[in-house]
CSV table of C-alpha atoms and ligand atoms in Angstrom, one decimal:
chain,number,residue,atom,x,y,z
F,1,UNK,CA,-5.5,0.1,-48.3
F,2,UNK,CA,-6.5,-3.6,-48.6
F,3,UNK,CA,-6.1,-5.8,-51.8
F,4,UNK,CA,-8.1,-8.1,-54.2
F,5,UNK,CA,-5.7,-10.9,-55.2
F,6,UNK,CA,-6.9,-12.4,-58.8
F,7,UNK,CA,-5.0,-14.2,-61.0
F,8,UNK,CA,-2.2,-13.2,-59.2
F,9,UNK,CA,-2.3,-9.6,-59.2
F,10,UNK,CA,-3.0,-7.3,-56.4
F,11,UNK,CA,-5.9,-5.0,-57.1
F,12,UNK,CA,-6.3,-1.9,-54.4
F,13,UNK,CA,-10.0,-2.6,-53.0
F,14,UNK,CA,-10.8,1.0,-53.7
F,15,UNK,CA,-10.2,2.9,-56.8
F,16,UNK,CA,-11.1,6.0,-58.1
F,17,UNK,CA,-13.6,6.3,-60.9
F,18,UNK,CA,-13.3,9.6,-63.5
F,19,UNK,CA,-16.8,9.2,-65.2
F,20,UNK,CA,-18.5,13.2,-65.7
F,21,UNK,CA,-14.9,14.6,-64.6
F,22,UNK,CA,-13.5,16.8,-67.0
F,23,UNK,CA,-10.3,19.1,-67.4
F,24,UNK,CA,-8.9,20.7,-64.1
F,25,UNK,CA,-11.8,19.3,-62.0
F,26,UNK,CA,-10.6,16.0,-63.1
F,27,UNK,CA,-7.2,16.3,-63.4
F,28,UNK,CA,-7.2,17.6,-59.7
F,29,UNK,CA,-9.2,15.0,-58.3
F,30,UNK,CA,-6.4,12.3,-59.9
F,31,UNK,CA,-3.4,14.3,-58.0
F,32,UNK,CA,-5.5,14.3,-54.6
F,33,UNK,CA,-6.5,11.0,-55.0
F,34,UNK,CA,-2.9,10.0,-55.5
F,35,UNK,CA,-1.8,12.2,-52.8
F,36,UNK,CA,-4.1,10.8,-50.5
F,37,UNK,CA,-3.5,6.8,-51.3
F,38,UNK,CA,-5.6,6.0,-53.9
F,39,UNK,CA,-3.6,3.6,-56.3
F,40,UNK,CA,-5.9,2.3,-58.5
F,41,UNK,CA,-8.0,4.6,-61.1
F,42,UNK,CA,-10.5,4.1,-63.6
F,43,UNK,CA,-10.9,5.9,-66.9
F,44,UNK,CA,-12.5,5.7,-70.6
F,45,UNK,CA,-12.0,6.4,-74.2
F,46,UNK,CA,-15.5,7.5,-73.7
F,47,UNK,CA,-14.9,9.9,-70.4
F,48,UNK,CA,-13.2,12.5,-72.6
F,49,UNK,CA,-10.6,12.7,-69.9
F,50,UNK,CA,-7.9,10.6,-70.0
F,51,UNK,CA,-5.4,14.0,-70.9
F,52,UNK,CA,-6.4,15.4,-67.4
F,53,UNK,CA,-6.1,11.4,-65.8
F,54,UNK,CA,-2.8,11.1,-67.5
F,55,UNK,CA,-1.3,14.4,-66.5
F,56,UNK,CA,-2.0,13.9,-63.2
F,57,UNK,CA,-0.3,10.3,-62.9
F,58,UNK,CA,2.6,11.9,-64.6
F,59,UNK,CA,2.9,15.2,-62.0
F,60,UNK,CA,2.5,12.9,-59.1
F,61,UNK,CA,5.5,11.6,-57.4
F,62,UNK,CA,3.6,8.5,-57.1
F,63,UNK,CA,5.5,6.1,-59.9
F,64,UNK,CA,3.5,5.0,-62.5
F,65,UNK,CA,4.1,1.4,-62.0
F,66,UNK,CA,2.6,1.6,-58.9
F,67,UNK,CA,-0.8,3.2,-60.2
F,68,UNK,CA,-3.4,0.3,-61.2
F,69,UNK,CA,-4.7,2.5,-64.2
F,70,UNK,CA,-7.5,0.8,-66.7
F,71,UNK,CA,-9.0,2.3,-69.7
F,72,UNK,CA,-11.8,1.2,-72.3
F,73,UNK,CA,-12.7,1.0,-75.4
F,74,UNK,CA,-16.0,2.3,-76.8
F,75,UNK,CA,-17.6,-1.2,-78.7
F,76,UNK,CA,-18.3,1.0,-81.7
F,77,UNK,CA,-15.1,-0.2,-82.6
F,78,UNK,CA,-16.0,-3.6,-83.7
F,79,UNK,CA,-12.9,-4.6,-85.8
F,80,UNK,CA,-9.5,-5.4,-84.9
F,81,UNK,CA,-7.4,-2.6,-86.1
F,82,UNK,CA,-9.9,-0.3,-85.3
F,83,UNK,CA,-9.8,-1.0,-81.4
F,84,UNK,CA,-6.3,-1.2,-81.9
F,85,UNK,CA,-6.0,2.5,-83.1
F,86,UNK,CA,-8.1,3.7,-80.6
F,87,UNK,CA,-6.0,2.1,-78.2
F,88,UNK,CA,-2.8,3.3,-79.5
F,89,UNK,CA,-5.0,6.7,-79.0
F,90,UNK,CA,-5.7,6.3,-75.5
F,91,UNK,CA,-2.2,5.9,-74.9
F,92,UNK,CA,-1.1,8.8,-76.1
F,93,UNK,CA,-4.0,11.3,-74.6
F,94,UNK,CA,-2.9,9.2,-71.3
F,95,UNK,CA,1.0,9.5,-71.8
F,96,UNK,CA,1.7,6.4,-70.3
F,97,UNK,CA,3.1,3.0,-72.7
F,98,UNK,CA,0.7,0.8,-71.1
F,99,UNK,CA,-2.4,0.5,-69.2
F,100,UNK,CA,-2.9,-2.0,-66.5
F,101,UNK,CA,-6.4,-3.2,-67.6
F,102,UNK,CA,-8.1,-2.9,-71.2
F,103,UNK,CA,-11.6,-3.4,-71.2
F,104,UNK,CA,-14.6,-3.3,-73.6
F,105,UNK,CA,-16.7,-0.5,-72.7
F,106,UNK,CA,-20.3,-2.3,-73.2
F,107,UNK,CA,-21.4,-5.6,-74.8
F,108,UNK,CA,-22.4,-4.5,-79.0
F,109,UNK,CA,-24.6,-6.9,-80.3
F,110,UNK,CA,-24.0,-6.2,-84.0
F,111,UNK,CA,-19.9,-6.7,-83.0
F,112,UNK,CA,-18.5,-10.0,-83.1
F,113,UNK,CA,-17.5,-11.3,-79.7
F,114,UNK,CA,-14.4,-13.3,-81.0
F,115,UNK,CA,-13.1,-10.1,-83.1
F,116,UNK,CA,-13.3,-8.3,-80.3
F,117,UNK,CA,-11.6,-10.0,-78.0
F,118,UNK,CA,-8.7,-10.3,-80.7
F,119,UNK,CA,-8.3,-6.6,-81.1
F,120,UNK,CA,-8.2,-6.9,-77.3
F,121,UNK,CA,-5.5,-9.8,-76.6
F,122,UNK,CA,-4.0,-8.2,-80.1
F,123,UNK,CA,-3.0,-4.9,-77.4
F,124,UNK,CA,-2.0,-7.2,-75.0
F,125,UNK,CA,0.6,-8.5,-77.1
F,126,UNK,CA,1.8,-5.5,-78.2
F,127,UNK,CA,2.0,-4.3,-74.9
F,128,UNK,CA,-0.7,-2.0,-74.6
F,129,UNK,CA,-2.2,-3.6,-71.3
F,130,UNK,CA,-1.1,-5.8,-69.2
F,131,UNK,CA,-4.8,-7.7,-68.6
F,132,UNK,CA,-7.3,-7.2,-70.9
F,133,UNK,CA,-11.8,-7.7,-69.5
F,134,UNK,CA,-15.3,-6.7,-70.0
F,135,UNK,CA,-17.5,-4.1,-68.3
F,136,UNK,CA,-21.4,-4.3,-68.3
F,137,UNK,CA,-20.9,-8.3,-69.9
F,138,UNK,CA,-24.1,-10.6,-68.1
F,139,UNK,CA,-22.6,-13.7,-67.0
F,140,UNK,CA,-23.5,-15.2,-70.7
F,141,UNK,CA,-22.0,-13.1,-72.3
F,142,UNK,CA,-19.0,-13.3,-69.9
F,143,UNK,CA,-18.7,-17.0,-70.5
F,144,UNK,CA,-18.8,-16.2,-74.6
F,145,UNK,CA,-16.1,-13.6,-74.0
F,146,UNK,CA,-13.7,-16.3,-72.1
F,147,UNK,CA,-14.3,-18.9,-74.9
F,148,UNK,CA,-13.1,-16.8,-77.5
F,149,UNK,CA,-10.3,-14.7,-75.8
F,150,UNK,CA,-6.9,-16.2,-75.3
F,151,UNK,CA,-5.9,-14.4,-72.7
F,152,UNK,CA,-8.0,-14.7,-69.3
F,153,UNK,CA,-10.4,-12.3,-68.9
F,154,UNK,CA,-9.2,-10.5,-65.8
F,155,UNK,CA,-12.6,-8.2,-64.7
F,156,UNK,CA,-16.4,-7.9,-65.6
F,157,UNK,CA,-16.4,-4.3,-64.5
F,158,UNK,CA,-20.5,-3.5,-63.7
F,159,UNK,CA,-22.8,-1.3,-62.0
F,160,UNK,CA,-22.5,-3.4,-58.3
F,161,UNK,CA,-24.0,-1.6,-55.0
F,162,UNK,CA,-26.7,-2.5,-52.5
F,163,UNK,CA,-29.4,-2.2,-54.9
F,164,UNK,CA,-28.0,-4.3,-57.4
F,165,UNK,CA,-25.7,-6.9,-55.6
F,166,UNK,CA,-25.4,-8.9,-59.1
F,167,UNK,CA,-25.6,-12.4,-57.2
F,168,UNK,CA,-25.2,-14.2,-60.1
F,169,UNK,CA,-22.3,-12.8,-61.6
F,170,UNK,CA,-20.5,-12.2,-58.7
F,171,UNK,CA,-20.5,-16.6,-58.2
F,172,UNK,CA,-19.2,-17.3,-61.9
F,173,UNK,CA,-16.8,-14.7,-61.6
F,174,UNK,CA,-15.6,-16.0,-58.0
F,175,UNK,CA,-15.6,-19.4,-59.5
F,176,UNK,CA,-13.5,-18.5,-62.4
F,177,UNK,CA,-10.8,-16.1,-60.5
F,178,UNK,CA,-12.3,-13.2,-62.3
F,179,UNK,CA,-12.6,-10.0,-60.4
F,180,UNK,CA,-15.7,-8.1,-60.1
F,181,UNK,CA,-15.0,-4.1,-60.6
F,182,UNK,CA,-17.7,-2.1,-58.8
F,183,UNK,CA,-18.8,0.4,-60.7
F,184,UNK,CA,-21.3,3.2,-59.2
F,185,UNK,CA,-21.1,1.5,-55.8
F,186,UNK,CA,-23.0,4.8,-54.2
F,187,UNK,CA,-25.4,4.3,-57.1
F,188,UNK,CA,-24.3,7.4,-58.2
F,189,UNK,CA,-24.9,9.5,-55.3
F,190,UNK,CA,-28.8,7.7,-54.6
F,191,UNK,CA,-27.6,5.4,-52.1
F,192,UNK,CA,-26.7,7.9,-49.5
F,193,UNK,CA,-30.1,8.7,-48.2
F,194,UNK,CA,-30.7,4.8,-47.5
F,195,UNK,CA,-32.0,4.3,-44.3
F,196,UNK,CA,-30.4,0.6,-43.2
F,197,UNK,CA,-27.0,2.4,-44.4
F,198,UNK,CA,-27.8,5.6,-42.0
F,199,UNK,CA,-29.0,3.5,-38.8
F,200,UNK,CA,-25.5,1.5,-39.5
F,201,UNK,CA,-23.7,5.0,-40.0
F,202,UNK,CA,-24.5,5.8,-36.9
F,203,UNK,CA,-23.8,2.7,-35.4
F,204,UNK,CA,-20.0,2.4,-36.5
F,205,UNK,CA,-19.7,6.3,-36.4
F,206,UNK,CA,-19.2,6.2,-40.3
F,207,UNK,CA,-21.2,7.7,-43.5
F,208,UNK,CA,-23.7,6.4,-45.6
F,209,UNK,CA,-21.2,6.5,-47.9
F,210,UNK,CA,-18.5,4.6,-46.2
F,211,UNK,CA,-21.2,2.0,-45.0
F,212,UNK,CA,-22.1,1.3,-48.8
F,213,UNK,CA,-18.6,1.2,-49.5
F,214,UNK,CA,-17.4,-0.9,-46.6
F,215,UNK,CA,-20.6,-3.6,-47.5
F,216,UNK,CA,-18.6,-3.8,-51.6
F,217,UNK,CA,-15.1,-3.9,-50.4
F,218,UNK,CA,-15.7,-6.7,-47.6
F,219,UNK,CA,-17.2,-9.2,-50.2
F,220,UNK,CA,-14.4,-11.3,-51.6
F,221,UNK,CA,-13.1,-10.7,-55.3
F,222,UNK,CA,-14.9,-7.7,-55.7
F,223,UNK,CA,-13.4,-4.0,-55.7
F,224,UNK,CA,-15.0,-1.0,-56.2
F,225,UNK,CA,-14.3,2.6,-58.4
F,226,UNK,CA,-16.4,5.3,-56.6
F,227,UNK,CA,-16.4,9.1,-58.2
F,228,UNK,CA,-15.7,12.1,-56.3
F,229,UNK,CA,-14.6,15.3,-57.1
F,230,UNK,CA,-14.3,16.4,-53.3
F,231,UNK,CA,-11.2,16.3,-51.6
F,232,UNK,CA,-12.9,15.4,-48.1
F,233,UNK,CA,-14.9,13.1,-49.9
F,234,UNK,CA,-12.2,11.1,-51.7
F,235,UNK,CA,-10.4,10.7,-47.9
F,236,UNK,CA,-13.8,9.8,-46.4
F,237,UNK,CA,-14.3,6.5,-49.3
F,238,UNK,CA,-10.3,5.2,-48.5
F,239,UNK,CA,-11.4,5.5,-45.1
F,240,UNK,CA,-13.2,2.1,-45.2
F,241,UNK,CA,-10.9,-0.7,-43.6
F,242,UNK,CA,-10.9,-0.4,-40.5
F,243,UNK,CA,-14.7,-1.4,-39.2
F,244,UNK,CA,-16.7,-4.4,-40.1
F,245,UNK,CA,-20.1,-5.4,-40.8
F,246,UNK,CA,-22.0,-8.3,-39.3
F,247,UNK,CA,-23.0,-11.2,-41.7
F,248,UNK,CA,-27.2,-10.3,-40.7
F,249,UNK,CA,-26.0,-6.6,-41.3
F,250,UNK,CA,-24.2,-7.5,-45.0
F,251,UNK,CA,-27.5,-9.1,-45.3
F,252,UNK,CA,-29.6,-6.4,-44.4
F,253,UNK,CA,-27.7,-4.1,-46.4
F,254,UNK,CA,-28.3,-6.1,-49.7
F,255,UNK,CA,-31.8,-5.0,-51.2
F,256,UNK,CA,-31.8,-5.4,-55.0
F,257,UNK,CA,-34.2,-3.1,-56.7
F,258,UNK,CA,-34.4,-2.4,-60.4
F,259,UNK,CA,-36.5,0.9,-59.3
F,260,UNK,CA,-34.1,2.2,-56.5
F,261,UNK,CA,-31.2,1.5,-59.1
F,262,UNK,CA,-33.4,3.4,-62.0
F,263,UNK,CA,-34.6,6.3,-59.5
F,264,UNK,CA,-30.7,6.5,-58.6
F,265,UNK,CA,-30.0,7.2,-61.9
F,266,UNK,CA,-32.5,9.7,-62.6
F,267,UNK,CA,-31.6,11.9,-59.9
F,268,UNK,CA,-28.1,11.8,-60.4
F,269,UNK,CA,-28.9,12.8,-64.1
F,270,UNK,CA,-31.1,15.7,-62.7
F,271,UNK,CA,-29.7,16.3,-60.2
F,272,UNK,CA,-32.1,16.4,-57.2
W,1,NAP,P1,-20.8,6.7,-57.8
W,1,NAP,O1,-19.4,6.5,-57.6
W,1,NAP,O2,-21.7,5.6,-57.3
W,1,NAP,O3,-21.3,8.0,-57.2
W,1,NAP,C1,-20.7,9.3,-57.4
W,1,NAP,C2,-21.5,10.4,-56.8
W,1,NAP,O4,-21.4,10.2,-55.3
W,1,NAP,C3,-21.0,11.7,-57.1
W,1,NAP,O5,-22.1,12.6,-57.2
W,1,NAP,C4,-20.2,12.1,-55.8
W,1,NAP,O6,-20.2,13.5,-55.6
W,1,NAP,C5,-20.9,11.4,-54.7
W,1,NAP,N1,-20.0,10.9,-53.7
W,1,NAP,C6,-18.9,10.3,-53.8
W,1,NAP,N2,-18.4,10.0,-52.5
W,1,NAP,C7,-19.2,10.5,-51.6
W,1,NAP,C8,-19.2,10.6,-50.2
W,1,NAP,N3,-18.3,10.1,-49.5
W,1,NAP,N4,-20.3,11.2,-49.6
W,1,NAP,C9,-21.3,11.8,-50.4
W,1,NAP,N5,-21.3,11.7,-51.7
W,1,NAP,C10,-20.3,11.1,-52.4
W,1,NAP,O7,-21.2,6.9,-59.3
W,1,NAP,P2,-20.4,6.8,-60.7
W,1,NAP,O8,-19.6,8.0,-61.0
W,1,NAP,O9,-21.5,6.5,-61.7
W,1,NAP,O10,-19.5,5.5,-60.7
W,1,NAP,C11,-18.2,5.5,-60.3
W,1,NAP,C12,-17.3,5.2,-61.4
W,1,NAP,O11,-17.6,3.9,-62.0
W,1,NAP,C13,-17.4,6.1,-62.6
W,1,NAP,O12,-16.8,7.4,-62.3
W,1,NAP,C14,-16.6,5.4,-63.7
W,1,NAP,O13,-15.2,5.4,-63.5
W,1,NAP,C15,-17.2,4.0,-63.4
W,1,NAP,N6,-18.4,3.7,-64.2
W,1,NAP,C16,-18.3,2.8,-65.2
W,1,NAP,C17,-19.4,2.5,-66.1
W,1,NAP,C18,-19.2,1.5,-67.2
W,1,NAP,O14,-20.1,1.4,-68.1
W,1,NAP,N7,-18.2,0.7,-67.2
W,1,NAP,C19,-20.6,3.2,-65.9
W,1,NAP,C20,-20.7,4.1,-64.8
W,1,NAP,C21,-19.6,4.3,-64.0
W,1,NAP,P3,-18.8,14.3,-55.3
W,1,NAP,O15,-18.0,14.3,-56.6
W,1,NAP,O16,-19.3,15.7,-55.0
W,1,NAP,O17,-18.1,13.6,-54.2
């Protein structure tokens, strides 16, 4: 496993993310995640699972302080004792006293930012999280976020694969020390039929998947949460560290498209 080092924290490159994974599926995915060398894994208010990713952490004879565990908040809670509630919530369905990483789940546009971030830095206080960030904030709205919160804003956690390298965001957040959390860095499955990422497979004798993967992980201060419910694929998407892609081929694997990141979607949703 390699690391992400922001703000002075070590962040495994490659976490698990627990989006559509519910009860035993989920549960067992966590424990052979763990048991494989995952150490980092990504959960929600809004995932309905944080029972299964708790119990898992807790069977595992991996120590919890050594698990990089984040949760979110759904930004329907707009108010300060409200998102504190719900966090006080998440902790119990997790079982654990703390999180590693708070975040709010989406940008809400009838929320006030400031408040927000207050019922935010208001769990970090009490010891709810040790880091508190955004997920799905643009980079305005990241730079609104770090005005108003006192405590750094450790992660903009967004959608980030080959289709949508988020250029942008990525440079403010490398600018700042903010780390960029990958999220759907297979674009939810749709990447995996890519044919740059299957010429380069074959290439470094690797998978679409591990090619798509290994093009997140080797950009500094980003990190990415992949999904899988597969034991061979959970070993297959740790299995990343130990080839290298050119600079012409990182460049060649970068192809933003709003319509490959929409069709992506769709299929996953449909499932074809
Ligand atoms: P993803 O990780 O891009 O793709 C998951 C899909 O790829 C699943 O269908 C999985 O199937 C398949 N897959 C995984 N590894 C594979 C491999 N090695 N070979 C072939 N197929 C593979 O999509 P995602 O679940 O949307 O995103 C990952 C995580 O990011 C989520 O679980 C969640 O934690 C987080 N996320 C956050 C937000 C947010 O708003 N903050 C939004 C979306 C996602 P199998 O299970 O069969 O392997």
């Amino acid at each position: 496993m390699e690391y992400e080092t922001v703000q002075g924290e070590e962040v495994p490159k490659i976490g698990l993310g627990t989006w559509r994974m519910h009860g035993e599926i989920c549960r067992q995915a966590v424990a052979t995640a763990l048991e494989a060398g995952y150490r980092h894994v990504d959960t929600a208010q809004a995932y309905d699972n944080e029972r299964q990713v708790g119990r898992a952490i807790a069977e595992s004879p991996v120590a919890r302080e050594d698990v990089f565990l984040t949760t979110k908040v759904w930004p329907g809670h707009v108010d300060r004792a409200s998102i504190r509630s719900s966090v006080a919530s998440s902790l119990a369905q997790l079982g654990v006293e703390y999180v590693d990483l708070l975040l709010i789940h989406w940008p809400n546009p009838i929320a006030s930012t400031a408040e927000v971030m207050a019922g935010l830095n208001d769990c970090r206080d009490e010891g709810f999280t040790r880091h508190v960030g955004v997920s799905n904030f643009g980079a305005d709205q990241l730079k609104t976020a770090r005005a108003v919160s006192d405590a750094p804003i450790f992660t903009d956690q967004v959608q980030f694969h080959p289709y949508q390298p988020q250029r942008d965001l990525r440079a403010y957040c490398q600018a700042h020390d903010i780390l960029l959390t990958a999220y759907s860095p297979l674009a939810h499955g749709g990447i995996l039929r890519d044919d740059v990422l299957g010429e380069l497979a074959v290439k470094y004798d690797k998978s679409p998947a591990q090619v798509a993967l290994r093009w997140v992980v080797q950009q500094d201060g980003v990190v990415a949460i992949p999904k899988s419910a597969s034991e061979a694929h959970l070993r297959e998407n740790l299995d990343v560290f130990d080839f290298r892609l050119t600079a012409t081929e990182m460049v060649r694997v970068e192809r933003p498209s709003m319509l490959k990141t929409g069709a992506s979607f769709l299929r996953s949703r449909l499932g074809v």
